[in-house]
Amino acid sequence: MSIEIDILNGDASWSIAEPLHSAVWPRHRVEKQPWGHILWADADLRVLIETPEDGLVCHVGIYFRTISWNGRKVHVGGIGGVCTREDRRGRGYATMAIDAAVHTMRANEAVRFALLFCEPHNVEFYEARNWHAFTGDVYCEQPEGRIRFDHMAPFVFDIARAPRLGTIDLCGLPW
Ligand SMILES: CC(C)(COP(=O)(O)OP(=O)(O)OC[C@H]1O[C@@H](n2cnc3c(N)ncnc32)[C@H](O)[C@@H]1OP(=O)(O)O)[C@@H](O)C(=O)NCCC(=O)NCCS
């Protein structure tokens, strides 16, 4: 079966990604989550995996941001909105899409490491793919101001060596 992997501008491709997002994270389910009230950043780029039979089956958002780590500015790549159509899981689509996202970040020489936030039930999924827990503190912006972001677990991926400890300020909305 042929598959197509595209990396598109985040805003321009939102209309393609939105139906899959809504199916995986319907509003009534999101509202019940501890992170349901969080305002998220929009992706800069999106990895979209499509098949001729099924259309869009998998999505990964890519974010580029200058954050601070222990008060020092550092440019990172973010990953968010990782989702595969429920009836097409376990075929390697998310693994492929995350690989494509990391590959895209590596192409940007300024990016020192990748950073994502996940729910406890997905920790093993990322650990199996060489992501490491960041055990320090994370802060971000929300409409009400700067908050500690402890709604999901931060995970980092070495591009150059990623920090495992310390204080990260996302200097903007989380992803
Ligand atoms: C997590 C998710 C993106 C994986 O997508 P996928 O396309 O099925 O992933 P892949 O096919 O690349 O990888 C599947 C493998 O990961 C494993 N896996 C999937 N979810 C897992 C989890 N939560 N914990 C541990 N392993 C997991 C599967 O057992 C499978 O293992 P195998 O290859 O040994 O059979 C998908 O389950 C999903 O969309 N979940 C709902 C949204 C979500 O939670 N997204 C993550 C946001 S951080």
PDB file of C-alpha atoms and ligand atoms in Angstrom:
ATOM      1  CA  MET A   1       0.000   0.000   0.000  1.00  0.00           C
ATOM      2  CA  SER A   2       1.424   3.383  -0.938  1.00  0.00           C
ATOM      3  CA  ILE A   3       1.545   6.186   1.580  1.00  0.00           C
ATOM      4  CA  GLU A   4       2.301   9.843   1.133  1.00  0.00           C
ATOM      5  CA  ILE A   5       4.108  11.921   3.762  1.00  0.00           C
ATOM      6  CA  ASP A   6       3.742  15.673   3.389  1.00  0.00           C
ATOM      7  CA  ILE A   7       5.139  18.456   5.553  1.00  0.00           C
ATOM      8  CA  LEU A   8       2.975  21.509   5.105  1.00  0.00           C
ATOM      9  CA  ASN A   9       2.576  24.990   6.542  1.00  0.00           C
ATOM     10  CA  GLY A  10       0.690  24.668   9.835  1.00  0.00           C
ATOM     11  CA  ASP A  11      -2.012  27.274   9.272  1.00  0.00           C
ATOM     12  CA  ALA A  12      -2.631  26.374   5.638  1.00  0.00           C
ATOM     13  CA  SER A  13      -3.011  22.661   6.412  1.00  0.00           C
ATOM     14  CA  TRP A  14      -5.182  22.984   9.541  1.00  0.00           C
ATOM     15  CA  SER A  15      -8.335  22.349   7.508  1.00  0.00           C
ATOM     16  CA  ILE A  16      -6.884  18.985   6.423  1.00  0.00           C
ATOM     17  CA  ALA A  17      -5.828  18.033   9.961  1.00  0.00           C
ATOM     18  CA  GLU A  18      -8.896  19.305  11.816  1.00  0.00           C
ATOM     19  CA  PRO A  19     -11.302  16.367  11.178  1.00  0.00           C
ATOM     20  CA  LEU A  20      -8.730  13.854  12.473  1.00  0.00           C
ATOM     21  CA  HIS A  21      -8.005  16.072  15.504  1.00  0.00           C
ATOM     22  CA  SER A  22     -11.694  16.365  16.330  1.00  0.00           C
ATOM     23  CA  ALA A  23     -12.171  12.597  16.009  1.00  0.00           C
ATOM     24  CA  VAL A  24      -9.229  11.824  18.327  1.00  0.00           C
ATOM     25  CA  TRP A  25      -9.861  14.689  20.757  1.00  0.00           C
ATOM     26  CA  PRO A  26     -13.622  15.454  20.679  1.00  0.00           C
ATOM     27  CA  ARG A  27     -14.501  18.552  22.676  1.00  0.00           C
ATOM     28  CA  HIS A  28     -16.547  16.680  25.305  1.00  0.00           C
ATOM     29  CA  ARG A  29     -13.543  14.413  26.047  1.00  0.00           C
ATOM     30  CA  VAL A  30     -11.012  17.285  26.071  1.00  0.00           C
ATOM     31  CA  GLU A  31     -13.123  19.274  28.533  1.00  0.00           C
ATOM     32  CA  LYS A  32     -12.809  16.491  31.124  1.00  0.00           C
ATOM     33  CA  GLN A  33      -9.002  16.364  30.973  1.00  0.00           C
ATOM     34  CA  PRO A  34      -6.758  18.155  33.487  1.00  0.00           C
ATOM     35  CA  TRP A  35      -5.351  20.020  30.456  1.00  0.00           C
ATOM     36  CA  GLY A  36      -8.778  20.689  28.920  1.00  0.00           C
ATOM     37  CA  HIS A  37      -8.667  24.429  29.683  1.00  0.00           C
ATOM     38  CA  ILE A  38      -5.131  24.997  28.315  1.00  0.00           C
ATOM     39  CA  LEU A  39      -4.678  27.305  25.327  1.00  0.00           C
ATOM     40  CA  TRP A  40      -2.248  25.656  22.902  1.00  0.00           C
ATOM     41  CA  ALA A  41       0.064  27.138  20.290  1.00  0.00           C
ATOM     42  CA  ASP A  42      -0.685  26.604  16.607  1.00  0.00           C
ATOM     43  CA  ALA A  43       1.744  24.337  14.764  1.00  0.00           C
ATOM     44  CA  ASP A  44       4.279  25.989  12.453  1.00  0.00           C
ATOM     45  CA  LEU A  45       4.388  22.908  10.224  1.00  0.00           C
ATOM     46  CA  ARG A  46       2.415  19.671  10.069  1.00  0.00           C
ATOM     47  CA  VAL A  47       3.470  16.175   9.065  1.00  0.00           C
ATOM     48  CA  LEU A  48       0.512  14.546   7.347  1.00  0.00           C
ATOM     49  CA  ILE A  49       0.414  10.895   6.358  1.00  0.00           C
ATOM     50  CA  GLU A  50      -2.176  10.003   3.778  1.00  0.00           C
ATOM     51  CA  THR A  51      -3.069   6.839   1.918  1.00  0.00           C
ATOM     52  CA  PRO A  52      -5.068   6.688  -1.320  1.00  0.00           C
ATOM     53  CA  GLU A  53      -7.694   4.468   0.365  1.00  0.00           C
ATOM     54  CA  ASP A  54      -8.100   6.322   3.663  1.00  0.00           C
ATOM     55  CA  GLY A  55      -6.971   9.912   3.140  1.00  0.00           C
ATOM     56  CA  LEU A  56      -5.390  11.413   6.267  1.00  0.00           C
ATOM     57  CA  VAL A  57      -4.425   8.708   8.784  1.00  0.00           C
ATOM     58  CA  CYS A  58      -1.804  10.427  10.941  1.00  0.00           C
ATOM     59  CA  HIS A  59      -0.781  13.916  12.033  1.00  0.00           C
ATOM     60  CA  VAL A  60       2.151  15.447  13.898  1.00  0.00           C
ATOM     61  CA  GLY A  61       2.467  19.194  14.531  1.00  0.00           C
ATOM     62  CA  ILE A  62       5.929  20.783  14.451  1.00  0.00           C
ATOM     63  CA  TYR A  63       6.749  23.934  16.445  1.00  0.00           C
ATOM     64  CA  PHE A  64       9.863  26.084  16.415  1.00  0.00           C
ATOM     65  CA  ARG A  65      10.512  28.255  19.453  1.00  0.00           C
ATOM     66  CA  THR A  66      13.295  30.086  21.254  1.00  0.00           C
ATOM     67  CA  ILE A  67      12.717  28.996  24.831  1.00  0.00           C
ATOM     68  CA  SER A  68      14.873  29.527  27.874  1.00  0.00           C
ATOM     69  CA  TRP A  69      16.607  26.807  29.854  1.00  0.00           C
ATOM     70  CA  ASN A  70      18.014  27.922  33.219  1.00  0.00           C
ATOM     71  CA  GLY A  71      17.745  31.493  31.948  1.00  0.00           C
ATOM     72  CA  ARG A  72      19.720  30.820  28.743  1.00  0.00           C
ATOM     73  CA  LYS A  73      18.045  31.181  25.355  1.00  0.00           C
ATOM     74  CA  VAL A  74      17.907  28.012  23.291  1.00  0.00           C
ATOM     75  CA  HIS A  75      16.149  27.244  20.038  1.00  0.00           C
ATOM     76  CA  VAL A  76      14.138  24.029  20.104  1.00  0.00           C
ATOM     77  CA  GLY A  77      11.759  22.050  17.970  1.00  0.00           C
ATOM     78  CA  GLY A  78       8.446  21.005  19.447  1.00  0.00           C
ATOM     79  CA  ILE A  79       6.165  18.125  18.597  1.00  0.00           C
ATOM     80  CA  GLY A  80       2.479  18.081  19.412  1.00  0.00           C
ATOM     81  CA  GLY A  81      -0.915  16.874  18.308  1.00  0.00           C
ATOM     82  CA  VAL A  82       0.439  13.387  17.559  1.00  0.00           C
ATOM     83  CA  CYS A  83      -2.525  11.302  16.450  1.00  0.00           C
ATOM     84  CA  THR A  84      -3.419   8.361  14.267  1.00  0.00           C
ATOM     85  CA  ARG A  85      -6.913   7.451  13.116  1.00  0.00           C
ATOM     86  CA  GLU A  86      -8.221   4.998  15.687  1.00  0.00           C
ATOM     87  CA  ASP A  87      -8.860   2.168  13.217  1.00  0.00           C
ATOM     88  CA  ARG A  88      -5.439   2.557  11.584  1.00  0.00           C
ATOM     89  CA  ARG A  89      -3.194   2.377  14.652  1.00  0.00           C
ATOM     90  CA  GLY A  90      -0.301  -0.043  15.119  1.00  0.00           C
ATOM     91  CA  ARG A  91       0.908   0.255  11.525  1.00  0.00           C
ATOM     92  CA  GLY A  92       3.890   2.471  12.272  1.00  0.00           C
ATOM     93  CA  TYR A  93       2.289   5.709  11.065  1.00  0.00           C
ATOM     94  CA  ALA A  94       2.981   7.761  14.210  1.00  0.00           C
ATOM     95  CA  THR A  95       6.542   6.430  14.385  1.00  0.00           C
ATOM     96  CA  MET A  96       7.072   7.481  10.769  1.00  0.00           C
ATOM     97  CA  ALA A  97       5.495  10.905  11.265  1.00  0.00           C
ATOM     98  CA  ILE A  98       7.564  11.610  14.407  1.00  0.00           C
ATOM     99  CA  ASP A  99      10.725  10.535  12.531  1.00  0.00           C
ATOM    100  CA  ALA A 100       9.816  12.935   9.717  1.00  0.00           C
ATOM    101  CA  ALA A 101       9.268  15.730  12.246  1.00  0.00           C
ATOM    102  CA  VAL A 102      12.644  15.123  13.922  1.00  0.00           C
ATOM    103  CA  HIS A 103      14.302  14.959  10.496  1.00  0.00           C
ATOM    104  CA  THR A 104      12.774  18.357   9.676  1.00  0.00           C
ATOM    105  CA  MET A 105      14.092  19.792  12.950  1.00  0.00           C
ATOM    106  CA  ARG A 106      17.585  18.451  12.277  1.00  0.00           C
ATOM    107  CA  ALA A 107      17.548  20.341   8.971  1.00  0.00           C
ATOM    108  CA  ASN A 108      17.309  23.552  11.017  1.00  0.00           C
ATOM    109  CA  GLU A 109      20.829  24.015  12.374  1.00  0.00           C
ATOM    110  CA  ALA A 110      19.672  26.292  15.185  1.00  0.00           C
ATOM    111  CA  VAL A 111      17.571  23.538  16.824  1.00  0.00           C
ATOM    112  CA  ARG A 112      19.389  22.078  19.857  1.00  0.00           C
ATOM    113  CA  PHE A 113      16.788  19.538  20.983  1.00  0.00           C
ATOM    114  CA  ALA A 114      13.187  18.475  20.547  1.00  0.00           C
ATOM    115  CA  LEU A 115      10.528  18.774  23.228  1.00  0.00           C
ATOM    116  CA  LEU A 116       7.054  17.317  23.613  1.00  0.00           C
ATOM    117  CA  PHE A 117       4.443  16.925  26.339  1.00  0.00           C
ATOM    118  CA  CYS A 118       2.520  13.720  26.801  1.00  0.00           C
ATOM    119  CA  GLU A 119      -0.049  12.071  28.990  1.00  0.00           C
ATOM    120  CA  PRO A 120       1.076   9.329  31.394  1.00  0.00           C
ATOM    121  CA  HIS A 121      -0.351   6.538  29.230  1.00  0.00           C
ATOM    122  CA  ASN A 122       1.932   7.526  26.341  1.00  0.00           C
ATOM    123  CA  VAL A 123       5.188   7.677  28.303  1.00  0.00           C
ATOM    124  CA  GLU A 124       6.248   4.174  27.240  1.00  0.00           C
ATOM    125  CA  PHE A 125       5.495   4.940  23.615  1.00  0.00           C
ATOM    126  CA  TYR A 126       7.974   7.839  23.614  1.00  0.00           C
ATOM    127  CA  GLU A 127      10.569   6.116  25.806  1.00  0.00           C
ATOM    128  CA  ALA A 128      10.616   3.269  23.270  1.00  0.00           C
ATOM    129  CA  ARG A 129      11.423   5.879  20.606  1.00  0.00           C
ATOM    130  CA  ASN A 130      14.429   7.373  22.390  1.00  0.00           C
ATOM    131  CA  TRP A 131      12.695  10.284  24.070  1.00  0.00           C
ATOM    132  CA  HIS A 132      13.829  11.039  27.624  1.00  0.00           C
ATOM    133  CA  ALA A 133      11.906  12.462  30.557  1.00  0.00           C
ATOM    134  CA  PHE A 134      12.759  16.056  31.427  1.00  0.00           C
ATOM    135  CA  THR A 135      12.480  16.027  35.206  1.00  0.00           C
ATOM    136  CA  GLY A 136      12.825  19.759  35.857  1.00  0.00           C
ATOM    137  CA  ASP A 137      10.183  22.502  35.897  1.00  0.00           C
ATOM    138  CA  VAL A 138       8.381  23.923  32.884  1.00  0.00           C
ATOM    139  CA  TYR A 139       6.688  27.321  32.641  1.00  0.00           C
ATOM    140  CA  CYS A 140       4.579  28.718  29.816  1.00  0.00           C
ATOM    141  CA  GLU A 141       2.282  31.582  28.907  1.00  0.00           C
ATOM    142  CA  GLN A 142      -1.498  31.451  29.157  1.00  0.00           C
ATOM    143  CA  PRO A 143      -4.028  34.268  28.675  1.00  0.00           C
ATOM    144  CA  GLU A 144      -3.956  34.862  32.464  1.00  0.00           C
ATOM    145  CA  GLY A 145      -0.140  35.112  32.521  1.00  0.00           C
ATOM    146  CA  ARG A 146       2.871  32.909  33.155  1.00  0.00           C
ATOM    147  CA  ILE A 147       2.026  29.561  34.737  1.00  0.00           C
ATOM    148  CA  ARG A 148       3.829  26.436  35.799  1.00  0.00           C
ATOM    149  CA  PHE A 149       3.036  23.831  33.136  1.00  0.00           C
ATOM    150  CA  ASP A 150       2.659  20.512  34.911  1.00  0.00           C
ATOM    151  CA  HIS A 151      -0.426  19.248  33.094  1.00  0.00           C
ATOM    152  CA  MET A 152       1.554  16.775  31.005  1.00  0.00           C
ATOM    153  CA  ALA A 153       4.975  15.118  31.194  1.00  0.00           C
ATOM    154  CA  PRO A 154       7.805  16.838  29.293  1.00  0.00           C
ATOM    155  CA  PHE A 155       9.990  14.624  27.111  1.00  0.00           C
ATOM    156  CA  VAL A 156      13.131  15.627  25.222  1.00  0.00           C
ATOM    157  CA  PHE A 157      14.981  14.178  22.245  1.00  0.00           C
ATOM    158  CA  ASP A 158      18.695  14.732  21.673  1.00  0.00           C
ATOM    159  CA  ILE A 159      19.582  16.600  18.516  1.00  0.00           C
ATOM    160  CA  ALA A 160      22.510  18.196  20.226  1.00  0.00           C
ATOM    161  CA  ARG A 161      22.347  16.949  23.836  1.00  0.00           C
ATOM    162  CA  ALA A 162      19.042  17.865  25.455  1.00  0.00           C
ATOM    163  CA  PRO A 163      18.900  18.838  29.126  1.00  0.00           C
ATOM    164  CA  ARG A 164      17.183  16.410  31.483  1.00  0.00           C
ATOM    165  CA  LEU A 165      16.990  18.795  34.467  1.00  0.00           C
ATOM    166  CA  GLY A 166      16.605  22.480  35.209  1.00  0.00           C
ATOM    167  CA  THR A 167      13.944  25.062  34.440  1.00  0.00           C
ATOM    168  CA  ILE A 168      12.434  25.520  31.007  1.00  0.00           C
ATOM    169  CA  ASP A 169      10.358  28.546  30.105  1.00  0.00           C
ATOM    170  CA  LEU A 170       8.497  27.974  26.842  1.00  0.00           C
ATOM    171  CA  CYS A 171       8.301  31.775  26.373  1.00  0.00           C
ATOM    172  CA  GLY A 172       4.854  31.422  24.858  1.00  0.00           C
ATOM    173  CA  LEU A 173       1.915  29.037  24.652  1.00  0.00           C
ATOM    174  CA  PRO A 174       2.608  25.332  25.148  1.00  0.00           C
ATOM    175  CA  TRP A 175       2.238  22.709  22.413  1.00  0.00           C
TER     176      TRP A 175
HETATM  177  C1  LIG B   1      -0.177   7.161  20.364  1.00  0.00           C
HETATM  178  C2  LIG B   1      -0.561   7.047  18.899  1.00  0.00           C
HETATM  179  C3  LIG B   1      -0.288   8.391  18.194  1.00  0.00           C
HETATM  180  C4  LIG B   1       0.253   5.927  18.237  1.00  0.00           C
HETATM  181  O1  LIG B   1      -0.058   5.916  16.846  1.00  0.00           O
HETATM  182  P1  LIG B   1       0.258   4.638  15.929  1.00  0.00           P
HETATM  183  O2  LIG B   1       0.213   5.100  14.512  1.00  0.00           O
HETATM  184  O3  LIG B   1      -0.587   3.502  16.312  1.00  0.00           O
HETATM  185  O4  LIG B   1       1.765   4.340  16.365  1.00  0.00           O
HETATM  186  P2  LIG B   1       2.782   3.327  15.669  1.00  0.00           P
HETATM  187  O5  LIG B   1       2.007   2.380  14.809  1.00  0.00           O
HETATM  188  O6  LIG B   1       3.892   4.072  15.080  1.00  0.00           O
HETATM  189  O7  LIG B   1       3.356   2.598  16.929  1.00  0.00           O
HETATM  190  C5  LIG B   1       2.516   1.680  17.551  1.00  0.00           C
HETATM  191  C6  LIG B   1       3.348   0.934  18.554  1.00  0.00           C
HETATM  192  O8  LIG B   1       3.384   1.697  19.732  1.00  0.00           O
HETATM  193  C7  LIG B   1       2.735   1.000  20.754  1.00  0.00           C
HETATM  194  N1  LIG B   1       1.946   1.960  21.479  1.00  0.00           N
HETATM  195  C8  LIG B   1       0.924   2.708  21.041  1.00  0.00           C
HETATM  196  N2  LIG B   1       0.453   3.453  22.054  1.00  0.00           N
HETATM  197  C9  LIG B   1       1.221   3.177  23.114  1.00  0.00           C
HETATM  198  C10 LIG B   1       1.240   3.626  24.434  1.00  0.00           C
HETATM  199  N3  LIG B   1       0.346   4.519  24.859  1.00  0.00           N
HETATM  200  N4  LIG B   1       2.177   3.151  25.278  1.00  0.00           N
HETATM  201  C11 LIG B   1       3.075   2.228  24.863  1.00  0.00           C
HETATM  202  N5  LIG B   1       3.101   1.750  23.614  1.00  0.00           N
HETATM  203  C12 LIG B   1       2.179   2.221  22.757  1.00  0.00           C
HETATM  204  C13 LIG B   1       1.834  -0.023  20.057  1.00  0.00           C
HETATM  205  O9  LIG B   1       1.616  -1.121  20.915  1.00  0.00           O
HETATM  206  C14 LIG B   1       2.689  -0.383  18.888  1.00  0.00           C
HETATM  207  O10 LIG B   1       3.728  -1.263  19.274  1.00  0.00           O
HETATM  208  P3  LIG B   1       4.303  -2.351  18.210  1.00  0.00           P
HETATM  209  O11 LIG B   1       4.850  -1.555  17.063  1.00  0.00           O
HETATM  210  O12 LIG B   1       5.350  -3.055  19.012  1.00  0.00           O
HETATM  211  O13 LIG B   1       3.125  -3.155  17.846  1.00  0.00           O
HETATM  212  C15 LIG B   1      -2.071   6.665  18.745  1.00  0.00           C
HETATM  213  O14 LIG B   1      -2.337   5.596  19.613  1.00  0.00           O
HETATM  214  C16 LIG B   1      -3.030   7.800  19.033  1.00  0.00           C
HETATM  215  O15 LIG B   1      -3.409   8.554  18.121  1.00  0.00           O
HETATM  216  N6  LIG B   1      -3.484   7.924  20.280  1.00  0.00           N
HETATM  217  C17 LIG B   1      -4.463   8.955  20.670  1.00  0.00           C
HETATM  218  C18 LIG B   1      -3.857  10.342  20.684  1.00  0.00           C
HETATM  219  C19 LIG B   1      -2.659  10.432  21.579  1.00  0.00           C
HETATM  220  O16 LIG B   1      -2.656   9.996  22.727  1.00  0.00           O
HETATM  221  N7  LIG B   1      -1.590  11.029  21.019  1.00  0.00           N
HETATM  222  C20 LIG B   1      -0.341  11.243  21.710  1.00  0.00           C
HETATM  223  C21 LIG B   1      -0.272  12.649  22.165  1.00  0.00           C
HETATM  224  S1  LIG B   1       1.218  12.922  23.075  1.00  0.00           S
END
